[in-house]
Coordinates of C-alpha atoms and ligand atoms in Angstrom, one line a residue:
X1 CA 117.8 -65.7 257.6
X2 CA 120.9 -65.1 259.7
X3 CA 122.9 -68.5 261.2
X4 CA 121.3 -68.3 264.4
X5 CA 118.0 -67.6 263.2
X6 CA 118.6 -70.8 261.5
X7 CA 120.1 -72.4 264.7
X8 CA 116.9 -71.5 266.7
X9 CA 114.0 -72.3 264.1
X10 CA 115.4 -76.1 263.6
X11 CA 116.0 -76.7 267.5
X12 CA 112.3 -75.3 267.8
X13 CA 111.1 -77.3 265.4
X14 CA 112.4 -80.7 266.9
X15 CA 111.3 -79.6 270.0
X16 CA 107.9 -79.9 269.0
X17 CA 108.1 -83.2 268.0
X18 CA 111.4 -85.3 269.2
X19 CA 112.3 -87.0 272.5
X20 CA 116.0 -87.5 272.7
X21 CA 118.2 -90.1 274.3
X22 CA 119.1 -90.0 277.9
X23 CA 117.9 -86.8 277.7
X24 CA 115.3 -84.9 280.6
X25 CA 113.3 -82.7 277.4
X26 CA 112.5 -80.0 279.9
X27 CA 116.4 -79.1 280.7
X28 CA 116.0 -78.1 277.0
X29 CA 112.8 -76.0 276.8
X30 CA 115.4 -72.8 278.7
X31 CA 118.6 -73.8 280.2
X32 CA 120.2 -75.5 277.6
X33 CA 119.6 -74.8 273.9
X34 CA 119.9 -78.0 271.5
X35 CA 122.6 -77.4 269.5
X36 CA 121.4 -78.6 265.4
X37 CA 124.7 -79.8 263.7
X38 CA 125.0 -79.1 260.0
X39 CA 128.8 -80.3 259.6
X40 CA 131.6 -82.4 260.9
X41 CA 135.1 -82.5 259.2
X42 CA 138.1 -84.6 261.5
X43 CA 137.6 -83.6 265.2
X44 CA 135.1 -80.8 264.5
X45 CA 131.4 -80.4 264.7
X46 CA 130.2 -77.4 263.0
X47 CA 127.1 -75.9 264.2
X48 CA 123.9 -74.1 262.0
X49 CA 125.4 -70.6 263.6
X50 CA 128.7 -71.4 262.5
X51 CA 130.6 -72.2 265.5
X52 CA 132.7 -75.0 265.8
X53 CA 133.4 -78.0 268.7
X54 CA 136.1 -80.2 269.0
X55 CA 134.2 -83.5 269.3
X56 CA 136.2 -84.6 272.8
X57 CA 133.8 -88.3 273.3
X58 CA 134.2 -88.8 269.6
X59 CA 130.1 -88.4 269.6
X60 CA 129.3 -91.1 271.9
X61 CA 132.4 -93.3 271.5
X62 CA 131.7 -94.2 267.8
X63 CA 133.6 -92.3 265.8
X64 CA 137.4 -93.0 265.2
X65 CA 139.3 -91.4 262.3
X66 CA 137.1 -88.2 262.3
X67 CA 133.5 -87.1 261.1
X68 CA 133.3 -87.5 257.1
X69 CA 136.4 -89.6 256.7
X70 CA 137.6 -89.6 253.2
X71 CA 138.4 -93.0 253.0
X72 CA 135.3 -94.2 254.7
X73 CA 133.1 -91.5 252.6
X74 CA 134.3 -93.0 249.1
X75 CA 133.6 -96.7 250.7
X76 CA 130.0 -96.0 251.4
X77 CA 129.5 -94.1 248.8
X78 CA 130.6 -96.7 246.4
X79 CA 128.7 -99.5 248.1
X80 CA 125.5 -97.5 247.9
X81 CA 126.0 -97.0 244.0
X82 CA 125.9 -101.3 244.4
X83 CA 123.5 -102.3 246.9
X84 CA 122.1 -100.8 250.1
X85 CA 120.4 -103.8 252.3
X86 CA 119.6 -107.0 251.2
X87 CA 117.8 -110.1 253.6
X88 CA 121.0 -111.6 255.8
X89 CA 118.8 -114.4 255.7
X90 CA 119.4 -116.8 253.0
X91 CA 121.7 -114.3 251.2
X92 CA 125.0 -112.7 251.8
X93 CA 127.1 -110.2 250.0
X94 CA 130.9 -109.3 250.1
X95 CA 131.2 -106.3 252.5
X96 CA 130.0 -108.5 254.8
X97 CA 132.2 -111.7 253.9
X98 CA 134.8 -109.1 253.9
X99 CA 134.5 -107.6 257.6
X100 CA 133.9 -111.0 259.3
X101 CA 137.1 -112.1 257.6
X102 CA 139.1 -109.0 258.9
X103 CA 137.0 -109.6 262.5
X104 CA 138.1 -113.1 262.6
X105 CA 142.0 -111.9 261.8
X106 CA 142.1 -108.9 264.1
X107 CA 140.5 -110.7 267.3
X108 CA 142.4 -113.0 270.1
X109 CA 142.9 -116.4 268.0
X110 CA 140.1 -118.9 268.5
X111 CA 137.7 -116.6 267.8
X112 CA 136.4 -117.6 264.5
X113 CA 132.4 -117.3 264.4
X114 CA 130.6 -113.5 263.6
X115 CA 127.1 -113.1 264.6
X116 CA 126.2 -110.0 263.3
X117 CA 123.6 -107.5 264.9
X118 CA 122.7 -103.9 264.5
X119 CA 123.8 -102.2 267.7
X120 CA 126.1 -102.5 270.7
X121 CA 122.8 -103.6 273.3
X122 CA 121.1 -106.4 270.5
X123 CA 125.1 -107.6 270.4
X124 CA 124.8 -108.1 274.5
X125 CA 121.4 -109.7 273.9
X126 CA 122.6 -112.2 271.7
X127 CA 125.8 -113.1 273.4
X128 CA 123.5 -113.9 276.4
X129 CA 121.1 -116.0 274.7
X130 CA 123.7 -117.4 273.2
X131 CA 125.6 -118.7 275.8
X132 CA 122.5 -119.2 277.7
X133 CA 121.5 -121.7 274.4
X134 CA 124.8 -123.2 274.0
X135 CA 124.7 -125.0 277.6
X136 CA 121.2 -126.1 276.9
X137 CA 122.3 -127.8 273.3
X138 CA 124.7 -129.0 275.3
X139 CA 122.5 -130.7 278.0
X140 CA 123.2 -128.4 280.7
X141 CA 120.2 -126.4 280.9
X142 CA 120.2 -125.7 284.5
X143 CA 123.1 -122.7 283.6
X144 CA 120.8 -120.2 283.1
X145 CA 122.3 -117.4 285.0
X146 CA 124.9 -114.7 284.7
X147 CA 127.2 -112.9 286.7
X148 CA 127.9 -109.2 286.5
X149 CA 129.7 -106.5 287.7
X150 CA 129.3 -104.0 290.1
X151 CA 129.3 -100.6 288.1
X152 CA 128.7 -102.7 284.4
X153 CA 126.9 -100.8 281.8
X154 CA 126.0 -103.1 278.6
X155 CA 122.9 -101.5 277.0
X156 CA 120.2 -100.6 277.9
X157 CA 117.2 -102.9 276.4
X158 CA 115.9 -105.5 278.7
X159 CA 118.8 -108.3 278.6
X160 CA 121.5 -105.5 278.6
X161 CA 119.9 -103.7 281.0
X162 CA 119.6 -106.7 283.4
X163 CA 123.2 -107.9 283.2
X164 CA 124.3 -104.1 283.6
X165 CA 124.7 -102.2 287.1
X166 CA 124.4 -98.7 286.8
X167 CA 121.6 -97.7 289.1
X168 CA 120.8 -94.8 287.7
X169 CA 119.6 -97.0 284.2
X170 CA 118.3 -100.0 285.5
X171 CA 116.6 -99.6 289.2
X172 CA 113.1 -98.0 288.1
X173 CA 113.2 -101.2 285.7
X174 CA 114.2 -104.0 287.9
X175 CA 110.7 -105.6 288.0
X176 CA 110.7 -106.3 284.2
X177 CA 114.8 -107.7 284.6
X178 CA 115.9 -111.1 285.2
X179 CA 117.7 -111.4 288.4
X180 CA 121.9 -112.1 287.9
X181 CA 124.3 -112.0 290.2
X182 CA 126.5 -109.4 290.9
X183 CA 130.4 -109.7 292.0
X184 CA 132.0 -106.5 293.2
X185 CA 133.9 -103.9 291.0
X186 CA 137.8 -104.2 290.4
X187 CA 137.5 -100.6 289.8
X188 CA 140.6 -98.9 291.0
X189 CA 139.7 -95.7 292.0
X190 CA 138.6 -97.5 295.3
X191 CA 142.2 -99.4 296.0
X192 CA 143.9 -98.5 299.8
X193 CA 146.6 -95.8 299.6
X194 CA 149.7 -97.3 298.8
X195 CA 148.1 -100.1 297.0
X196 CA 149.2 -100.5 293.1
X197 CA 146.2 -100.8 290.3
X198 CA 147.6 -104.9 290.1
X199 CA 147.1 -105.0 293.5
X200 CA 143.7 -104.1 294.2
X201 CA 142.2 -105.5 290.9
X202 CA 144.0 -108.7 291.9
X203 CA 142.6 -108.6 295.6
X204 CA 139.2 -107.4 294.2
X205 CA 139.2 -111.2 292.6
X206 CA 138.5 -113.2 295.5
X207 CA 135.3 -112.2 295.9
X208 CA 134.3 -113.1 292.2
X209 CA 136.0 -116.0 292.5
X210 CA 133.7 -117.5 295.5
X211 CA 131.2 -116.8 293.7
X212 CA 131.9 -118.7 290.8
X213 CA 132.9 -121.9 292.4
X214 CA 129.4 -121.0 294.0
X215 CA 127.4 -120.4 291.0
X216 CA 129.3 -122.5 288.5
X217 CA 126.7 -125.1 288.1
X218 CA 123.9 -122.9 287.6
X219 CA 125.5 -119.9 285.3
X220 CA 126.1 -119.8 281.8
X221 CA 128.7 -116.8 281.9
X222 CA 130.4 -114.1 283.8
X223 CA 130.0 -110.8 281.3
X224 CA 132.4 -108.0 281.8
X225 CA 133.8 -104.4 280.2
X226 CA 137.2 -105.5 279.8
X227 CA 139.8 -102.9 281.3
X228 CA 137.4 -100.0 281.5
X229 CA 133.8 -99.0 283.2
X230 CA 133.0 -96.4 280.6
X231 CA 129.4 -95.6 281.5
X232 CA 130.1 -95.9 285.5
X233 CA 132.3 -92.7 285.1
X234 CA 135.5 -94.0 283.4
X235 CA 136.4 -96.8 286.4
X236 CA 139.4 -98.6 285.1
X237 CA 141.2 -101.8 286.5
X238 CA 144.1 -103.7 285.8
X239 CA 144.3 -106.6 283.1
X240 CA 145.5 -108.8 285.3
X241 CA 141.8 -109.1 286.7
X242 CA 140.5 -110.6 283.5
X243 CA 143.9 -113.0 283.6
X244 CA 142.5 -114.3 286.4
X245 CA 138.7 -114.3 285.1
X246 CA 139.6 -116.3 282.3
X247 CA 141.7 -119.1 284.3
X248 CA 137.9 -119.1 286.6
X249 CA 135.7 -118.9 284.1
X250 CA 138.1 -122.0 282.0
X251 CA 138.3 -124.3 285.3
X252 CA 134.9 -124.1 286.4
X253 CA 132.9 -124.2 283.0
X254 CA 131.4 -120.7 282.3
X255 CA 131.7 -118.7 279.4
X256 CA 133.1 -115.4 279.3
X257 CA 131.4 -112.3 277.9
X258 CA 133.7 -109.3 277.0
X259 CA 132.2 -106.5 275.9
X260 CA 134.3 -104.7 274.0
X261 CA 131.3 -102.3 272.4
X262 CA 133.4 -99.4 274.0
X263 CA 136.8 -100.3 274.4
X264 CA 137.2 -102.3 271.6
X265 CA 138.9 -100.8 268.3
X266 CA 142.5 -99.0 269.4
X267 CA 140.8 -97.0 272.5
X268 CA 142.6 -99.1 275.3
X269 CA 146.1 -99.0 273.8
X270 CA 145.7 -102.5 272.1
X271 CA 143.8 -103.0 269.4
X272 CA 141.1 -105.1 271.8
X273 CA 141.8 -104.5 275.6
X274 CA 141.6 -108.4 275.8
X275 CA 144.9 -108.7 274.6
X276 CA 146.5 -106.5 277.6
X277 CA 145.3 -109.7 279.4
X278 CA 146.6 -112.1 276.9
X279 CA 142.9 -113.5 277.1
X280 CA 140.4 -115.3 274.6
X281 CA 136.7 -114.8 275.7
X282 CA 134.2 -116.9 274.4
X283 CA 132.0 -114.1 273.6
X284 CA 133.4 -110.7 272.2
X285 CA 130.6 -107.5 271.8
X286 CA 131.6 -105.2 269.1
X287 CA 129.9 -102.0 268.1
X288 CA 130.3 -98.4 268.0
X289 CA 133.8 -97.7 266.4
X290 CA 133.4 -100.9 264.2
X291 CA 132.2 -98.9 261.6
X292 CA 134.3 -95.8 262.1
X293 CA 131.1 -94.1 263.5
X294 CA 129.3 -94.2 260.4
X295 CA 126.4 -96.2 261.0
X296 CA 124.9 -99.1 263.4
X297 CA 126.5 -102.3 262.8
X298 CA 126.9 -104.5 265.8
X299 CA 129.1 -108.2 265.9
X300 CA 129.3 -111.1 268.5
X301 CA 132.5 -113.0 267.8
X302 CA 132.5 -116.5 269.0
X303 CA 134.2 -120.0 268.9
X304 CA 133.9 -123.0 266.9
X305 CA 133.3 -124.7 270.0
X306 CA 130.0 -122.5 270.7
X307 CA 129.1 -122.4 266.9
X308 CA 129.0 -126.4 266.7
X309 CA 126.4 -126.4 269.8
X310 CA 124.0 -125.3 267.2
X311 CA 125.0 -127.1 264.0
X312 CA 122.4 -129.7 263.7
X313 CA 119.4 -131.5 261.8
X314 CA 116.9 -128.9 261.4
X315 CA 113.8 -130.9 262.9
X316 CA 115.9 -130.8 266.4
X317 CA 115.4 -127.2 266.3
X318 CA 118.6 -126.1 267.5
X319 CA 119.6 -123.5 265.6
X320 CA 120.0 -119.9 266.7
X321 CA 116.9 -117.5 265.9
X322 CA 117.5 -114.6 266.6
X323 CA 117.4 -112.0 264.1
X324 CA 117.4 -107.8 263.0
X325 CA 115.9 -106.9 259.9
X326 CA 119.0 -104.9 259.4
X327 CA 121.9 -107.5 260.1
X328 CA 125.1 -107.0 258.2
X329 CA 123.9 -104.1 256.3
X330 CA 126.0 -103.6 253.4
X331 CA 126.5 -99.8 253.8
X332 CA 127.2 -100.5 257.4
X333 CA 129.6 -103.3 256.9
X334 CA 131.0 -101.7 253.8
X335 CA 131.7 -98.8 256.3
X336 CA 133.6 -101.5 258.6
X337 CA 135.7 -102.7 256.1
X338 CA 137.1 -99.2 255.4
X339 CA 137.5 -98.8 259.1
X340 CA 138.8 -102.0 259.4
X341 CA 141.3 -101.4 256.4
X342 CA 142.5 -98.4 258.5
X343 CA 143.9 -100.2 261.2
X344 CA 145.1 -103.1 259.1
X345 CA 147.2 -100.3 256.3
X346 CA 148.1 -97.4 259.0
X347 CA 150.2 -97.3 262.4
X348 CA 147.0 -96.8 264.6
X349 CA 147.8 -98.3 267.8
X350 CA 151.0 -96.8 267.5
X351 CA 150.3 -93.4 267.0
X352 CA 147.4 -93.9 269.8
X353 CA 150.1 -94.9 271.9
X354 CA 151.9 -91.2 271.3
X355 CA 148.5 -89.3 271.8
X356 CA 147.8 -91.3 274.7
X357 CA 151.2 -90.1 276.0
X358 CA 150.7 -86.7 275.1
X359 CA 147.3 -86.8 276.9
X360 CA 148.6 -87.6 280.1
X361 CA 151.7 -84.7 279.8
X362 CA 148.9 -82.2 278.7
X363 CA 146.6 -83.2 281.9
X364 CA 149.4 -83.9 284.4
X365 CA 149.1 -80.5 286.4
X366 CA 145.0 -81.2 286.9
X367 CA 146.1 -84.4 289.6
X368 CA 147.2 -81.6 292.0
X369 CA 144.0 -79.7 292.0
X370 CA 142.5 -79.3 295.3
X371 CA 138.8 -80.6 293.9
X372 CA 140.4 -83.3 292.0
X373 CA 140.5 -86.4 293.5
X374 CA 142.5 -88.8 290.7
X375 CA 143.2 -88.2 286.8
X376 CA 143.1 -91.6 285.1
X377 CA 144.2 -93.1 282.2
X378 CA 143.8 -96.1 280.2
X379 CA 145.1 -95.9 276.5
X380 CA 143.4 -92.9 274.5
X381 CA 140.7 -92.8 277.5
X382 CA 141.6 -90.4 280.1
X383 CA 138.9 -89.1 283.3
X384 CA 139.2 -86.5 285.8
X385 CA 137.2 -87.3 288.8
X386 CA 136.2 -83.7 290.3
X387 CA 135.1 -84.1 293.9
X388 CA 133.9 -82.4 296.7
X389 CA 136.7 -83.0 299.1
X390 CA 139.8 -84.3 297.8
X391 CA 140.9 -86.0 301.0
X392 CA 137.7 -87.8 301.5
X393 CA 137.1 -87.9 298.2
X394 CA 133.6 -86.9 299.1
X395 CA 131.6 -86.2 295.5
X396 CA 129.4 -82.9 294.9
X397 CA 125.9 -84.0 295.4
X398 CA 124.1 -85.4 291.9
X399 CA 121.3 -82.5 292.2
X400 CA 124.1 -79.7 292.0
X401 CA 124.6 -80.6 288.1
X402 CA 127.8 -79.9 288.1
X403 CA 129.0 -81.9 285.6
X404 CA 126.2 -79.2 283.5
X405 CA 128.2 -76.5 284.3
X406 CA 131.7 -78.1 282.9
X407 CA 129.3 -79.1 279.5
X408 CA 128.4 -75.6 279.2
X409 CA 131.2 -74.2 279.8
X410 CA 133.0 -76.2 277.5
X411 CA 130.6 -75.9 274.9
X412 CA 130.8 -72.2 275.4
X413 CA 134.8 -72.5 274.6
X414 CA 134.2 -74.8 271.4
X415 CA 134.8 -78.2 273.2
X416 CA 132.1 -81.2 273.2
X417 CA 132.8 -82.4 276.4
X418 CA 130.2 -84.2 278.2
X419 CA 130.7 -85.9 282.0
X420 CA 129.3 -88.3 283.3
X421 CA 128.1 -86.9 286.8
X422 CA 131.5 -85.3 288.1
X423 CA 133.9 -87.2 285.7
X424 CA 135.4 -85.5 283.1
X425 CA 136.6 -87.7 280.4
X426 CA 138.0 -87.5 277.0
X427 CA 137.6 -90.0 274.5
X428 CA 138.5 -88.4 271.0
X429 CA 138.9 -89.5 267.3
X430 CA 142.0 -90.7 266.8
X431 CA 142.8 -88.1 264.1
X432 CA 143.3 -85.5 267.1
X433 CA 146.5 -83.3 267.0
X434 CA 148.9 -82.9 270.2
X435 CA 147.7 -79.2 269.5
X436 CA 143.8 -80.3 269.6
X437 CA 144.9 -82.0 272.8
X438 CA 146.6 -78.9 274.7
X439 CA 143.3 -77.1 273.7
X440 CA 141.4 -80.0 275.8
X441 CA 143.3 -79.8 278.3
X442 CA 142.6 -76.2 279.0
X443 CA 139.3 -76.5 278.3
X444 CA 139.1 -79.0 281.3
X445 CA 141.5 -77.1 283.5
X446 CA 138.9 -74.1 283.1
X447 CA 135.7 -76.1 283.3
X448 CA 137.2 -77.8 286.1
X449 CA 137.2 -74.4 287.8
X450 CA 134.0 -73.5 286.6
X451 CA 132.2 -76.6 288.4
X452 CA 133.8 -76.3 291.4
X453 CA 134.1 -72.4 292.5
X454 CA 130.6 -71.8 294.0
Ligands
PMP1 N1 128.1 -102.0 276.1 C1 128.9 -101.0 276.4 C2 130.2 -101.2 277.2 C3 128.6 -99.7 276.0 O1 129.4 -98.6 276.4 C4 127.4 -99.4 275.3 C5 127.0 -98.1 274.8 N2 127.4 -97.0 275.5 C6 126.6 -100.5 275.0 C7 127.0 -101.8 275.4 C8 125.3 -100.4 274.2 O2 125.5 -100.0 272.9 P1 124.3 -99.3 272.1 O3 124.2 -97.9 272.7 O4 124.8 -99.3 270.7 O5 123.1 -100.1 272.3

């Protein structure tokens, strides 16, 4: 059987009997072929034909120091020669010991609690209930209520889903959501011309603000993407936003949620994206690169201050139930601790800060394209936002699927790029070479052309 012989029999066969994530099936059945993966070594995906793509979103955001990680490899292999799963219930074991430790030493100080889940969206659930638990413990259960941004994405099962904002997820939903309140974006991309990134996030405050000193009394916490709006297309703001979020949120009494399931882990420039705003939430989401992109493991970090709201005689029934069969997996957290270790042995966020920098030389000449209405950067994220009209800034209209012509083209070029609508991003491993990077930035320069010449 020759490769693509291979190639075609296993995407026919799942076909017939898969249904893939954010995914319309029938796109697949002509237009675009399902490309089966048999390999991934550093930044590259190796396909069942034999070609080979440079994994540019680092497969959805996960993964970190590359696909099959040597170090990570020999840590789950080793754990799995020990113990695979055990009941989190009643039991623990050391990988997991281990990773809340490092958690609880990485994170802004105060936060000294890890509730672990399985995912990035159970994380959001659990933050929510418990802060929403927390204020009725403490006799305050009138704060039932949370406020959101414009633009948010935080998962996508119910909970998530209802604190998020991205139309496109959650509007054929809304019946089965619990209504929150939404505060506008500090997005930048929207500031006046002449207006600095500080300026508009600062101004975009006062809006969340009234609401707060509105609300206060009847919400248990403000949840927000710290820094970055992945899912919304890349929409970055300034840190001093979240400065001023955290002064609110202290002064009026309601928590603070940051979910740092995408941004967290180096991808921001700091270790957290917090930090840029020299901030403590009360609640910190953690998923995706927590375990190097190995496997699901999810963690809410929290205070002593939270944690206590719980600690009590059993018969008052005030502890928190919520639980995954799967919490703190040992092959999941033994894969954190490697990742973990990484970080805590290696220069990461320093060398981050070099391919950041190289990033934005290697994609400086795109900001002048006539269909390009800003290239942005935040840390090792970058987006190109392709539009219509530059000077309006007017998009392409969603049914044209261009962002489907820059994924094929890409693909077609060995690069796993993968916009969301008319944003081109890159989010890599971290084990990316300036080289690796000049070849992205072709890639986009040509896609970018590609999308945008009919
Ligand atoms: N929050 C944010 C900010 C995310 O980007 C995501 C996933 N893209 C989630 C929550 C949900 O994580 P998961 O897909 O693991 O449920």
């Amino acid at each position: 059987m020759t490769n693509s012989n291979d190639r075609d029999r296993l995407a026919a066969r799942d076909l017939a009997h898969l249904w893939h994530p954010c995914t319309q099936m029938k796109d697949h059945e002509r237009e675009l072929p399902l490309i089966p993966i048999r390999s991934g070594s550093g930044v590259w995906l190796e396909g069942h034909d034999g070609a080979r793509y440079l994994d540019a979103i680092s497969s959805w955001w996960v993964n970190l120091f590359g696909h099959a990680n040597p170090r990570i490899n020999a840590a789950v292999a080793a754990q799995l020669g020990k113990l695979e799963h055990v009941i989190f219930a009643g039991f623990t074991h050391e990988p997991a010991v281990d990773v809340a430790e490092a958690l609880v030493r990485l994170a802004p100080a105060g936060l000294e609690r890890c509730f672990f889940a399985d995912n990035g969206s159970a994380a959001v659930e659990v933050a929510v209930k418990m802060s929403f638990h927390y204020w009725r413990n403490r006799g305050r259960a009138g704060k039932q209520r949370f406020i959101t941004l414009a633009n948010s994405y935080h998962g996508e099962t119910l909970g998530a889903l209802a604190v998020g904002n991205v139309a496109l997820y959650k509007d054929i939903y809304a019946p089965l959501l619990m209504d929150v309140i939404t505060a506008p974006s500090p997005d930048c991309f929207d500031r006046e011309a002449g207006e600095s990134w500080e300026e508009h996030s600062k101004r975009q405050f006062a809006p969340m603000r009234a609401l707060l000193e509105r609300h206060a009394h009847e919400t248990a916490a403000v949840i927000v993407e710290p820094l970055v709006q992945c899912a919304a297309g890349m929409r970055m703001h300034h840190p001093a936003y979240l400065t001023l979020l955290r002064e609110a949120c202290t002064d009026l009494g309601v928590h603070l949620i940051a979910d740092e399931i995408a941004v967290g882990f180096g991808r921001t420039g700091t270790l957290f994206a917090c930090e840029q705003a020299g901030i403590r939430p009360d609640f910190m989401c953690l998923s995706k690169g927590l375990t190097g992109g190995y496997l699901p493991l999810s963690a809410v970090l929290t205070t002593n201050d939270v944690y206590e709201a719980f600690y009590d005689e059993y018969a008052k029934l005030n502890a928190f139930l919520h639980s995954h069969s799967y919490t703190g997996n040992p092959l999941a957290c033994a894969a954190a601790r490697a990742t973990l270790g990484i970080f805590e042995s290696q220069p990461v966020i320093a060398r981050n800060r070099e391919l950041a920098a190289h990033m934005a030389r290697a994609t400086a000449s795109l900001a002048d394209h006539p269909h390009v209405a800003e290239v942005r950067q935040t840390g090792m994220i970058l987006a190109i936002e392709v539009v219509k009209d530059r000077g309006s800034r007017t998009p392409y209209d969603f049914r044209e699927r261009r962002g489907l012509v820059a994924y094929r083209h890409a693909l077609s070029r060995g690069v796993l790029l993968r916009p969301i609508g008319n944003v081109l991003y890159f989010m890599p491993p971290y084990v990316i070479t300036p080289d690796e990077i000049d070849l992205l930035a072709d890639v986009a320069r040509t896609a970018i052309e590609a999308m945008t010449c009919a």
